[in-house]
Coordinates of C-alpha atoms and ligand atoms in Angstrom, one line a residue:
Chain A
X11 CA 12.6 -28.4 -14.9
X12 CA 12.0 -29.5 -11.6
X13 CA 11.3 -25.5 -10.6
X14 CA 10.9 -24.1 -7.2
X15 CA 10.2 -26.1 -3.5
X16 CA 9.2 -23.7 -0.8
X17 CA 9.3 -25.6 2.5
X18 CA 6.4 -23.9 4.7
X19 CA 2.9 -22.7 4.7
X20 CA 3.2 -19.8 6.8
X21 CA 3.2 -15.7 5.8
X22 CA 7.1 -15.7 4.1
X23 CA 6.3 -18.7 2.1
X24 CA 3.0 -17.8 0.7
X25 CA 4.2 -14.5 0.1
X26 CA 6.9 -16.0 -1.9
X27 CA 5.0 -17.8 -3.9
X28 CA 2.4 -15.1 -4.8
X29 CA 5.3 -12.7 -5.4
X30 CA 7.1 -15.0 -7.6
X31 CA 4.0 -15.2 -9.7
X32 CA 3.6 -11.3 -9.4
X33 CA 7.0 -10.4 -10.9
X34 CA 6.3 -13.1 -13.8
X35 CA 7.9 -16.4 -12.7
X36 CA 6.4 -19.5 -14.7
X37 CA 8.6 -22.0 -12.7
X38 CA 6.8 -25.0 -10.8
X39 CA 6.2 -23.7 -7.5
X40 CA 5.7 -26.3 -4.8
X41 CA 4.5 -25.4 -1.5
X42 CA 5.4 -28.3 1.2
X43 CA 3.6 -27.7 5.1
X44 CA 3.6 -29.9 7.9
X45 CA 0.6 -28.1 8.7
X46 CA -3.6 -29.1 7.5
X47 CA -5.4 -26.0 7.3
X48 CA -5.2 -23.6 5.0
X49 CA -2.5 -21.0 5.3
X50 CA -3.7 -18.7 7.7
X51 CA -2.9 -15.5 9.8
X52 CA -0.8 -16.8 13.2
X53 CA -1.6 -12.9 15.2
X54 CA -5.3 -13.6 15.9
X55 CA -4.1 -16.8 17.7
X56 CA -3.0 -15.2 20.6
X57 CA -5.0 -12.0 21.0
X58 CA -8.4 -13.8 19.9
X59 CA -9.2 -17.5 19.2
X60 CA -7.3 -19.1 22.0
X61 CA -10.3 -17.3 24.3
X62 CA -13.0 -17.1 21.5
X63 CA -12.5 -20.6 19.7
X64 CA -11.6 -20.7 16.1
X65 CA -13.9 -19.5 13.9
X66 CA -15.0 -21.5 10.8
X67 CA -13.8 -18.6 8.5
X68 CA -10.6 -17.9 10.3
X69 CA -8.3 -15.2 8.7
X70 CA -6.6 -17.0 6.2
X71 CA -3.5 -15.4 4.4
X72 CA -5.0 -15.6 0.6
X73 CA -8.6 -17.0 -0.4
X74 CA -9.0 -20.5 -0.7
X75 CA -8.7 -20.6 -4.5
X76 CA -5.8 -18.6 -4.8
X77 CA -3.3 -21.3 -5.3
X78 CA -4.7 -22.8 -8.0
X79 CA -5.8 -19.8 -10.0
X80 CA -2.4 -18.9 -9.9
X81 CA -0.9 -22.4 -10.7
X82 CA 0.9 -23.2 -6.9
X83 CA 0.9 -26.3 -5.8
X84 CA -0.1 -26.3 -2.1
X85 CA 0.3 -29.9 -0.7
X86 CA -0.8 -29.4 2.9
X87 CA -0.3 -32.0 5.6
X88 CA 3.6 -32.8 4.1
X89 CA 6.4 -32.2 6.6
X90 CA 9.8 -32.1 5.2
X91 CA 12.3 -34.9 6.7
X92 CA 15.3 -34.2 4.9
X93 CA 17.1 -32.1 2.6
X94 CA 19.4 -34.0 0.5
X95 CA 22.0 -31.0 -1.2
X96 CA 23.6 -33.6 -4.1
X97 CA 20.8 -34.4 -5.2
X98 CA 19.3 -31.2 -5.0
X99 CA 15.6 -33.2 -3.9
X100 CA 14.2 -33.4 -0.3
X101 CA 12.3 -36.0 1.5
X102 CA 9.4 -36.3 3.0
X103 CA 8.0 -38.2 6.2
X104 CA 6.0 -40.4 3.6
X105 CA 9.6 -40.8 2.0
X106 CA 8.4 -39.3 -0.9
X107 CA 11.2 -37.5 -2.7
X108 CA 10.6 -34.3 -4.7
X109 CA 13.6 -32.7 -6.8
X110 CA 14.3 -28.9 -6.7
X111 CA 16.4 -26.1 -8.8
X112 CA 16.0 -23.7 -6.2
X113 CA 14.6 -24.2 -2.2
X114 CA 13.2 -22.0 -0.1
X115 CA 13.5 -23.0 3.6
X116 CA 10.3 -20.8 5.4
X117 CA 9.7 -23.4 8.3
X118 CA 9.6 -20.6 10.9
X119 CA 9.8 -20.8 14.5
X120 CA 8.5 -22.8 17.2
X121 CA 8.0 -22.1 21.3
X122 CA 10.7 -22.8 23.2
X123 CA 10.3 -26.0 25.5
X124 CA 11.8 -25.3 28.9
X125 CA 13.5 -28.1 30.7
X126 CA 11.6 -28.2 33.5
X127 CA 9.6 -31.4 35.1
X128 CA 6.3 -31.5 34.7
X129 CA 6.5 -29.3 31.3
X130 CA 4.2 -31.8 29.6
X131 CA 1.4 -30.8 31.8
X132 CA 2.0 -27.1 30.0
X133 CA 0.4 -25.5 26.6
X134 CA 1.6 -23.5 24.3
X135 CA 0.7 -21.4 21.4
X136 CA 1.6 -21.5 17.5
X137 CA -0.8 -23.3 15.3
X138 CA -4.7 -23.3 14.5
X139 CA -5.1 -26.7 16.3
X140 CA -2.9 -25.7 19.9
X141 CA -5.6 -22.4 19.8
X142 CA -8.6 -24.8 19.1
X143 CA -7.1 -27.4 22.2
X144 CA -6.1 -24.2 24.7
X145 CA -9.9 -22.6 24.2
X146 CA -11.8 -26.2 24.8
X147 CA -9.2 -26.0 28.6
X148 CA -9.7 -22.8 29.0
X149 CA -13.9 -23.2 29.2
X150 CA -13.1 -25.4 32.5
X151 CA -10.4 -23.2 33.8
X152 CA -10.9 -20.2 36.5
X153 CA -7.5 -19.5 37.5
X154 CA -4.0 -19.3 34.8
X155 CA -0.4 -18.9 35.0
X156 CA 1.4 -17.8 32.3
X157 CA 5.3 -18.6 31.9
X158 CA 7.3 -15.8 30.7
X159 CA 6.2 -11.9 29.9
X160 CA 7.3 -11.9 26.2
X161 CA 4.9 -10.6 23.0
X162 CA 3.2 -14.0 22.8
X163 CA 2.6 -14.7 26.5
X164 CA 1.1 -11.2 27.6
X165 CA -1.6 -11.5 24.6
X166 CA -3.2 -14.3 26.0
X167 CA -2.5 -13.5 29.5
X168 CA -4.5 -10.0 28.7
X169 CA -7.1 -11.9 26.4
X170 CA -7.4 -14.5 29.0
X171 CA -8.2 -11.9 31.8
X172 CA -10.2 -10.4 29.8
X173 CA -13.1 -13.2 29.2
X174 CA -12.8 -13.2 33.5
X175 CA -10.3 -15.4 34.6
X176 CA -7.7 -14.9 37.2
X177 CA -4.1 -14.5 35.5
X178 CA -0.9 -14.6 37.4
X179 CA 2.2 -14.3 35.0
X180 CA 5.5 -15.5 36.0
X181 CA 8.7 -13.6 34.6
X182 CA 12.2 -14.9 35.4
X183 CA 13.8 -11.8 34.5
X184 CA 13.4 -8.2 36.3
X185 CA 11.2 -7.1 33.9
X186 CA 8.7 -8.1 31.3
X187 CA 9.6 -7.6 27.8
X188 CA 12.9 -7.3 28.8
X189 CA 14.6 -8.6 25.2
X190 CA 12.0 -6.5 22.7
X191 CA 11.1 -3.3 24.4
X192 CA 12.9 -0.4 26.1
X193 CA 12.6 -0.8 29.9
X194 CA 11.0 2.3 30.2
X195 CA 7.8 1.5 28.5
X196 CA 7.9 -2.6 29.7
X197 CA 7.2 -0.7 32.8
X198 CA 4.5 1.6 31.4
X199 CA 3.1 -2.0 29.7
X200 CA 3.5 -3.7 33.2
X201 CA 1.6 -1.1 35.3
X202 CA -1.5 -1.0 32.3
X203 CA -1.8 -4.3 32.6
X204 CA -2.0 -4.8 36.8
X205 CA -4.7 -1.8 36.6
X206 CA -6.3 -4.1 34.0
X207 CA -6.2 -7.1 36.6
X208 CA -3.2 -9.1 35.8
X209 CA -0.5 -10.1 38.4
X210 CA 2.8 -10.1 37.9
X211 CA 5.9 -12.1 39.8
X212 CA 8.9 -11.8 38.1
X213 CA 12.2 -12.2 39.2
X214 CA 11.2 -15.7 39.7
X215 CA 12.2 -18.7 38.0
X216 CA 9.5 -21.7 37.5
X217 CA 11.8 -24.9 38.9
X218 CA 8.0 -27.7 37.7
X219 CA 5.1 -27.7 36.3
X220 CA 1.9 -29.0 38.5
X221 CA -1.1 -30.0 37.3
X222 CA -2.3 -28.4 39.9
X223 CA 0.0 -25.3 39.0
X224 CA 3.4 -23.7 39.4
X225 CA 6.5 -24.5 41.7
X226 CA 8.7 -21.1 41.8
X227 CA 11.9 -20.3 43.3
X228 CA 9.7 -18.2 45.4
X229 CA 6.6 -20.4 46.2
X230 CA 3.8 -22.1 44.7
X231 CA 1.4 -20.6 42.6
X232 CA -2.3 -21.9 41.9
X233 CA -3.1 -22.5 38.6
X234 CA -5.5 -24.7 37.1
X235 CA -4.1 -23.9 33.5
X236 CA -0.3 -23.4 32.7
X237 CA 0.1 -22.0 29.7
X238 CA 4.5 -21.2 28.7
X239 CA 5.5 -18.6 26.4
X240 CA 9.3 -19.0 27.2
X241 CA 10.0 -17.4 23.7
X242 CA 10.5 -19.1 20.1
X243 CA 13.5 -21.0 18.7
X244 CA 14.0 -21.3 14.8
X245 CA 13.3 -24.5 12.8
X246 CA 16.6 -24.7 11.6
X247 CA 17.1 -28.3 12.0
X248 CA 16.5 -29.9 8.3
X249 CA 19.0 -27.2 7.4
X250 CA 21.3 -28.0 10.3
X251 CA 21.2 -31.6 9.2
X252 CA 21.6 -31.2 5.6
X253 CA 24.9 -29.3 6.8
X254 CA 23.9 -25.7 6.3
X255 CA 25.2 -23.2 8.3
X256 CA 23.2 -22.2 11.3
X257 CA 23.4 -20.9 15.1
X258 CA 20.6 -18.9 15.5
X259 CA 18.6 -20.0 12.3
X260 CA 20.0 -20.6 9.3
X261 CA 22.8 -18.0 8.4
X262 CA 21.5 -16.3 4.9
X263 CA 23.5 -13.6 3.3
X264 CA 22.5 -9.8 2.0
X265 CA 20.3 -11.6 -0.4
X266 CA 19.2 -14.4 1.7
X267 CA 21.3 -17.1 0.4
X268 CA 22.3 -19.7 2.5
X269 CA 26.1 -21.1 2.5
X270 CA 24.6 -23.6 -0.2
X271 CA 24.1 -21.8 -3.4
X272 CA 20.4 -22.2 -4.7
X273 CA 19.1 -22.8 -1.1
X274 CA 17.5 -19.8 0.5
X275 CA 16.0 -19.2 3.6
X276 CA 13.3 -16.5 4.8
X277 CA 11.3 -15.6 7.6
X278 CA 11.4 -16.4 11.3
X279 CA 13.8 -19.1 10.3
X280 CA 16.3 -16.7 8.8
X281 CA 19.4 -15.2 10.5
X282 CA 20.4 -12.6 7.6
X283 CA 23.3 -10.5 7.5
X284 CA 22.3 -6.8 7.8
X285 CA 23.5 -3.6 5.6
X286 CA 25.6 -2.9 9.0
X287 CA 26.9 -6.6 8.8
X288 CA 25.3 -7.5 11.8
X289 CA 23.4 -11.0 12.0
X290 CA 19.4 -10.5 13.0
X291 CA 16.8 -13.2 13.3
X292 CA 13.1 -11.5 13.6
X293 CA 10.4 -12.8 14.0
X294 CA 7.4 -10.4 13.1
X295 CA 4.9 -10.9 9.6
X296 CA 6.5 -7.9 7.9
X297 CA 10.0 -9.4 7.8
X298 CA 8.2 -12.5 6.5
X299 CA 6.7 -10.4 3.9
X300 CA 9.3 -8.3 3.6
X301 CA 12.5 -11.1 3.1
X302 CA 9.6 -13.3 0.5
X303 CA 9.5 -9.9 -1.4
X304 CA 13.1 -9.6 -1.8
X305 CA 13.9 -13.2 -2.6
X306 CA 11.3 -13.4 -5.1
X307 CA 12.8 -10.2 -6.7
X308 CA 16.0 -12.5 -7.1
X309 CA 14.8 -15.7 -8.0
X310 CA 13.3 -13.8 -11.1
X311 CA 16.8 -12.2 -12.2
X312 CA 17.1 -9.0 -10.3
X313 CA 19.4 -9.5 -7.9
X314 CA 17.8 -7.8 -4.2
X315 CA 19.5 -7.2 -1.2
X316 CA 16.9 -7.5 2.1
X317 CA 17.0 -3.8 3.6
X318 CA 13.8 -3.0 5.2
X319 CA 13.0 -1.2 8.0
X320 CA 11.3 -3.7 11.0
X321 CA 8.1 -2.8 12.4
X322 CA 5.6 -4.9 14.9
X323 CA 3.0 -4.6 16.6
X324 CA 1.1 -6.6 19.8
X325 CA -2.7 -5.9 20.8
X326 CA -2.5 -6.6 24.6
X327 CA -6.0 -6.1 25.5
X328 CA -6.6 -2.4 25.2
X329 CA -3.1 -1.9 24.9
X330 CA -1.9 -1.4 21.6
X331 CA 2.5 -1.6 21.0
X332 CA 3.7 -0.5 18.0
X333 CA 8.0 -0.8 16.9
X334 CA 9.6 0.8 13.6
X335 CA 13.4 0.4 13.6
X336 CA 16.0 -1.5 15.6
X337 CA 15.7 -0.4 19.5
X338 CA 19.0 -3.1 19.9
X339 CA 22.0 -1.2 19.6
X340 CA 19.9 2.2 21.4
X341 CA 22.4 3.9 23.0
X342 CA 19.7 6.6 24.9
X343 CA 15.9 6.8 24.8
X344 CA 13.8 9.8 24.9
X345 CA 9.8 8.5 26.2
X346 CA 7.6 10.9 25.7
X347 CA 3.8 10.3 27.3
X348 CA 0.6 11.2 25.4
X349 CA -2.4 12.9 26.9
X350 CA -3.9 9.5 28.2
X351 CA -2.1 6.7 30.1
X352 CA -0.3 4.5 29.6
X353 CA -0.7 6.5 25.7
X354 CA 3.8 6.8 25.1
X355 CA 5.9 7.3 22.8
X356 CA 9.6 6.3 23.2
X357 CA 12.6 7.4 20.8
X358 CA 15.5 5.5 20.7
X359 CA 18.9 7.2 19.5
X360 CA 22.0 5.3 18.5
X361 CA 25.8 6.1 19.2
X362 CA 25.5 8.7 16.8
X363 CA 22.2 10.5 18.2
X364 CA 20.9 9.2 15.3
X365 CA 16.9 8.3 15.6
X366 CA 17.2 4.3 14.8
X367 CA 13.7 3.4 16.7
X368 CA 10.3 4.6 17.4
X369 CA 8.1 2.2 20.0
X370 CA 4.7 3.8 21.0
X371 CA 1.5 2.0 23.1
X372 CA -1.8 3.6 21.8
X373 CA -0.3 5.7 19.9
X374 CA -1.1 4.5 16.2
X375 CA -0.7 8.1 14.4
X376 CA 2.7 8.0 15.9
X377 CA 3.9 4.7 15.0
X378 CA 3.3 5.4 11.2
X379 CA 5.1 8.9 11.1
X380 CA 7.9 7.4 13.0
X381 CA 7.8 4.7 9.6
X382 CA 8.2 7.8 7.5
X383 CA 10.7 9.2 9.7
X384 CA 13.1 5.8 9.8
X385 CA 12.8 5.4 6.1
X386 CA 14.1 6.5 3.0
X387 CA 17.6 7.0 4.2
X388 CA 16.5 10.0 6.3
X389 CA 18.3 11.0 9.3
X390 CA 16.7 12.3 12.2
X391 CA 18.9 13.3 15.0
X392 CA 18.0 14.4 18.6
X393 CA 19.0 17.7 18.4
X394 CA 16.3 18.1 15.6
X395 CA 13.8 16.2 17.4
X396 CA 14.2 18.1 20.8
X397 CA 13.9 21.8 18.4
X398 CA 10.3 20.1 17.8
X399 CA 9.3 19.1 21.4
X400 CA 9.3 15.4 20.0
X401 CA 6.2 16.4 17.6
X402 CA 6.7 14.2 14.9
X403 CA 4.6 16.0 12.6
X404 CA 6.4 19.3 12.8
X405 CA 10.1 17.5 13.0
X406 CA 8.8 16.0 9.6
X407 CA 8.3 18.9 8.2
X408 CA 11.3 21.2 9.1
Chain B
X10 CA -26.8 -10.0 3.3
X11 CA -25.4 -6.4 1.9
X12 CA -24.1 -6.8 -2.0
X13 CA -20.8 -5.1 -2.7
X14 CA -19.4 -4.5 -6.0
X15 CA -15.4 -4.8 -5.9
X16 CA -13.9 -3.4 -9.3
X17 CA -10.0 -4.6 -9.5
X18 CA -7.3 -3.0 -11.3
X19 CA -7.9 -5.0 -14.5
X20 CA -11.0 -3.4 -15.1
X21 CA -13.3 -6.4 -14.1
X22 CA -15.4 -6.0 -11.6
X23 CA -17.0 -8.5 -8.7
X24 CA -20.1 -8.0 -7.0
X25 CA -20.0 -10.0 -3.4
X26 CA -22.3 -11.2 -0.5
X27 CA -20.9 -9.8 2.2
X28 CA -21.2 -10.9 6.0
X29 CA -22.4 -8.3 8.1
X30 CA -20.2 -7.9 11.5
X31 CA -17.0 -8.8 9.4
X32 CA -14.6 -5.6 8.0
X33 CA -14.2 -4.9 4.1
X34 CA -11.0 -6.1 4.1
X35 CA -12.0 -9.8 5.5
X36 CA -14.9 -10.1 2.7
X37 CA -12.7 -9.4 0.2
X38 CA -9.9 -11.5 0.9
X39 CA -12.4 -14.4 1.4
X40 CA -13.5 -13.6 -2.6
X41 CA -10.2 -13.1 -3.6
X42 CA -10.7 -9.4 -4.9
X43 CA -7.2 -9.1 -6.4
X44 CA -5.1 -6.7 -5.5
X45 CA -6.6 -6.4 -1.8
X46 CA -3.7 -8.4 0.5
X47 CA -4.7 -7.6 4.2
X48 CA -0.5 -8.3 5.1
X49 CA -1.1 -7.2 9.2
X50 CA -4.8 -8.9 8.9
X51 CA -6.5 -5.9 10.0
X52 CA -4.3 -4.3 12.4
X53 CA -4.3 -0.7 10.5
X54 CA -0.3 -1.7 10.2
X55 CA 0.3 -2.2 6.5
X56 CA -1.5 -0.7 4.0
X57 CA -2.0 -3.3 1.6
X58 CA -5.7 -2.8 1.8
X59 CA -6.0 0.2 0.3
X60 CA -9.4 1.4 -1.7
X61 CA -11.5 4.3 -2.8
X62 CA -15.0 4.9 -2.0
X63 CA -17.9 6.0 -4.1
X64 CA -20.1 8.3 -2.0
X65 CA -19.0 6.8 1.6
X66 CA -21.5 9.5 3.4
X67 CA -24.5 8.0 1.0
X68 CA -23.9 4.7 2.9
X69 CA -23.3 6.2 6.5
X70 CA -19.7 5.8 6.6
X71 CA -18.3 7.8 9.5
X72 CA -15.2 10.1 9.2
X73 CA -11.6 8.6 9.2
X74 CA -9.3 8.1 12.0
X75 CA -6.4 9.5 12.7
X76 CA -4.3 6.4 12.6
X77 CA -5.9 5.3 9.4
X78 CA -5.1 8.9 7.5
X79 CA -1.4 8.3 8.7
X80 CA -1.4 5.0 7.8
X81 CA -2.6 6.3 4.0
X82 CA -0.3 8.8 3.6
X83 CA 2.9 6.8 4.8
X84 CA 2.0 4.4 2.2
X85 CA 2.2 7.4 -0.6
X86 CA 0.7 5.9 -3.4
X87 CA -2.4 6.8 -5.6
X88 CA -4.0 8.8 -2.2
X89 CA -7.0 10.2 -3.1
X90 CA -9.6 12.2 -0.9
X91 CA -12.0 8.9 -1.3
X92 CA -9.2 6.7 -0.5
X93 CA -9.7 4.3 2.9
X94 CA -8.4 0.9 4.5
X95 CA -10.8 -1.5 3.9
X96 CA -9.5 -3.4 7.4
X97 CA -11.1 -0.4 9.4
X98 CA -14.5 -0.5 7.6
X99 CA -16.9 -2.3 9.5
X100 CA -19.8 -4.0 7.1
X101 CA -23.4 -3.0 8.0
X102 CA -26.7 -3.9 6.6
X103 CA -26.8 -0.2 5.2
X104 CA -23.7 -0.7 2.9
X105 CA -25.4 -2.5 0.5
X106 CA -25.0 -1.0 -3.1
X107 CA -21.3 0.1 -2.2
X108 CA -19.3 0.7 -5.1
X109 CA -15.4 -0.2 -3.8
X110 CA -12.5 0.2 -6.2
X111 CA -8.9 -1.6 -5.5
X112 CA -6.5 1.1 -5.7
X113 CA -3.3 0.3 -7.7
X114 CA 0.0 -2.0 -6.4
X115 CA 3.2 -1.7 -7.4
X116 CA 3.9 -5.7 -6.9
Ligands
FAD28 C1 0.6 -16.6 18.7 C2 1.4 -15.7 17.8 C3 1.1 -14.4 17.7 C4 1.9 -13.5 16.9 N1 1.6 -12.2 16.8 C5 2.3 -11.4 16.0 C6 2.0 -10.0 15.8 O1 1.1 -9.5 16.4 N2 2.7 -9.3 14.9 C7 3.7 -9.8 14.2 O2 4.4 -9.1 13.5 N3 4.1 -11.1 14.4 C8 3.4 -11.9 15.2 N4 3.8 -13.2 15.4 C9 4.9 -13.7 14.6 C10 4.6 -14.1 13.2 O3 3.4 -14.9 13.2 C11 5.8 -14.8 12.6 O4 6.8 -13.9 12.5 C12 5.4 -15.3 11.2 O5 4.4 -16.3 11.3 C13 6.7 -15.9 10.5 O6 6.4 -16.4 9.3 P1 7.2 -17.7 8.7 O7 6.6 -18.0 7.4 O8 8.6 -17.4 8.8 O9 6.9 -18.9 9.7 P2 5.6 -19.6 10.2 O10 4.4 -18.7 10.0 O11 5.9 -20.1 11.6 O12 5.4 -20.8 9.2 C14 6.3 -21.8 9.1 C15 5.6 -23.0 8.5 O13 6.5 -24.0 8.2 C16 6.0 -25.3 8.6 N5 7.1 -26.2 8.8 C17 8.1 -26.2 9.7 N6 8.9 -27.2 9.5 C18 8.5 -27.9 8.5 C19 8.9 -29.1 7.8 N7 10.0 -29.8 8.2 N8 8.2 -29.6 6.8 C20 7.1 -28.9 6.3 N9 6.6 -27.8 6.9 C21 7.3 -27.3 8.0 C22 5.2 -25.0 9.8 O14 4.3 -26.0 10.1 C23 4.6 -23.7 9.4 O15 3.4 -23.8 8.8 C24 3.0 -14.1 16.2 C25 3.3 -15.5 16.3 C26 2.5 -16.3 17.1 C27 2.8 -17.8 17.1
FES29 S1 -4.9 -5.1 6.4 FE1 -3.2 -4.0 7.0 S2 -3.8 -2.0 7.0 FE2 -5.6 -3.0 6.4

């Protein structure tokens, strides 16, 4: 039996393997990563070691024996170069071959490269080893820019300000956050984070990349660090290659199947098909966890269908955002402010004033009720959450 | 260095040097204390480092947060009046002698 190849280190494919274990699978398990170090947690990247350095006993995702205690072979340091579907095996850069019955595809996401000149001369964050190269700049840095006001970009840009430094970040679009968070509290995040010391310029679209800093449809901008967070884009390319279908990752189905039976695909790199039979790509660790959950279910005989509810969260500074539930299709959102600023809670309603999202900042207690709320089949509708003044609590309990 | 005695859901138990400054959760994922999974890595999002605690006032452990008891109860199982996150549990010099026990997973 030639067993199970995961492709990928990260959180879906390690929670793959331990799940597959958990529910009782004695197939081969094969981990393959492009990566060296030990599979690890990617969040602290952004709101800690890229300004603190890496520590030696960085958060790794299971301890450093797991994998063999539990018979998974973790061959770090092996990046996949092709997928070859006849004979079910892929390749790697060493041109080893390795056959598989069954492949997992977990290769994530990467940052988006802008096609700008001068983009060389900018960093950007994913792995261990780009936080380990941006903290040694950032000791003989003073002044930052930061490309783009997504999740990613406003961690370090807050972390960054933080330890001192002068941070300017540079949004094309109106607002920050404009694709993941209802423009009510982007505003709400944007205000918190000036009175914290950041500068914004958005509306402005970065035409090179200095060493010296940024050219802008609007000016230049002093920087003697660039640092872009333009977004990810999914690894789909072995898959596109090996003649998979993809367009916005690799296009799984309810039980994340890809068009090729026996190849599966989980994780930032998945598009899946939704109960709604929508198409959604996340990229957050519980849809990681979530998806490797479900597959494993599968791949051990009982057929699962991925139906989760999403949550996230990003620590900007000492602003905490929490998200349970699609805010996409929102077709009206209630905010409602706590008793300190910028402390919010926003509700989001779909077509049928159905409650379909929750998004607070500093709200924690929230963010879990709203959890309960979204799950469970329950449906909350605004009439029912307006009888409660928006107190979760008491709309929980009626 | 504070000793810690982890006993997991097979009965076995581990007893652990633990670094001070680091949070339960951290020590016990670098032991590999099964059944302790740290999924959000601390962030009080997921749950999946759920224990009880033997006598937490003996060893100066403050009250619980707010977020923390929600996060509990939304995860529903096994909640017991000792039960706490072990990502929001600072270790101290003064925790030494703790008695932690996993609490049960359904996976
Ligand atoms: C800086 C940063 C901060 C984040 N913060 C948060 C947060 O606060 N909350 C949250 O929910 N999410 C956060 N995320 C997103 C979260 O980390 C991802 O959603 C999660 O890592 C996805 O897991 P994955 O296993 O699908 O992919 P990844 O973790 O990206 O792992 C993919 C792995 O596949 C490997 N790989 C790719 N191609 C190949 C190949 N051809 N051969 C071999 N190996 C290959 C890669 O090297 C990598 O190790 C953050 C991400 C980053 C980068
Ligand atoms: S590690 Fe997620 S809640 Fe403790």
């Amino acid at each position: 039996m030639a067993g199970i190849i995961i492709i990928g280190t990260g959180h879906a494919a390690v929670q793959c393997a331990a799940s597959l274990r958990d529910n009782g699978s004695s197939s081969t398990i094969t981990l393959l990563g492009g990566e060296t170090d030990l599979p690890y947690h990617r969040p602290p990247l952004s709101k800690k070691y890229a300004v603190t350095g890496v520590p030696e006993e960085f958060s790794l995702l299971r301890a450093a024996d797991f994998f063999e205690k539990n018979n998974i072979k973790l061959r770090l340091g092996k990046s996949v170069e092709a997928i070859n579907i006849n004979q079910r095996c892929v390749v790697m850069g060493d041109s080893e071959k390795l056959s598989f019955d069954q492949l997992v595809i977990a290769t994530g996401s990467q940052p988006r490269v802008l096609s700008i000149p001068g983009i060389e001369h900018a960093f950007s964050l994913y792995s261990l080893d780009d936080a380990r190269t941006l903290c040694t700049r950032l000791g003989c840095t003073k002044t930052v820019a930061v490309i783009g006001g997504g999740f990613i970009g406003l961690e370090i840009a807050a972390a960054v300000a933080a330890a001192g430094q002068k941070v300017t970040v540079v949004e094309a679009a109106p607002q920050i956050l404009g694709r993941s968070l209802t423009p009510s509290l982007a505003a709400r995040v944007r205000k918190a984070h000036e009175t914290g010391g950041l500068k914004f310029i958005s509306n402005t679209a970065v035409d090179a990349i200095r060493t010296d800093g940024v050219s802008t449809s609007d000016g230049f901008i002093e920087a003697d660090l660039v640092i872009c967070g333009a977004g990810s884009v999914a690894r789909s390319e072995l898959a596109e290659k090996a003649g998979l279908t993809t367009g916005n990752g690799i296009h799984v189905n309810r039980v994340l199947e890809t068009s090729v039976p026996g190849i599966y695909a989980i994780g930032d790199v998945a598009c899946f098909e939704t109960s709604t039979g929508e198409h959604r790509r996340y990229e957050s660790v519980q849809n990681a966890n979530d998806q490797a959950r479900a597959l494993a279910r599968t791949l051990c005989g009982e057929r699962t269908s991925y139906d989760a509810l999403p949550w996230f969260w990003s620590d900007q500074g000492s602003i905490k955002l929490q998200m349970a539930g699609d805010s996409c299709g929102a077709s009206k959102v209630v905010a409602v402010d706590g008793e300190k600023a910028p402390q919010t809670a926003a509700f989001c309603f779909n077509a049928q004033d159905h409650l379909c999202a929750v998004e607070t900042i500093n709200w924690p207690a929230y963010h879990a009720l709203s959890r309960k709320a979204l799950s469970g089949g329950r449906v909350i509708t605004r009439a029912h959450l307006e009888s409660a003044d928006y107190v979760l609590k008491t709309a929980l309990k009626s | 260095m504070p000793q810690i005695c982890f006993k997991q859901n097979d009965g076995s138990s581990v007893t652990v040097e633990a670094n001070a400054g680091q949070t339960l959760m951290h020590e016990a994922m670098r032991h590999g204390i099964v059944g302790i999974i740290g999924e959000c890595g601390g962030s009080c999002m997921c749950a999946t480092c759920h224990i009880h605690l033997k006598d937490p006032g003996k060893f100066g452990l403050g009250g619980i947060s707010e977020m923390e008891e929600t996060m509990l109860e939304l995860e529903g199982e096994d909640i017991t009046a000792d039960s706490r996150l072990a990502c929001q549990i600072e270790i101290t010099p003064q925790l030494d002698g703790l008695i932690v026990t996993v609490a049960s997973t359904d996976d």
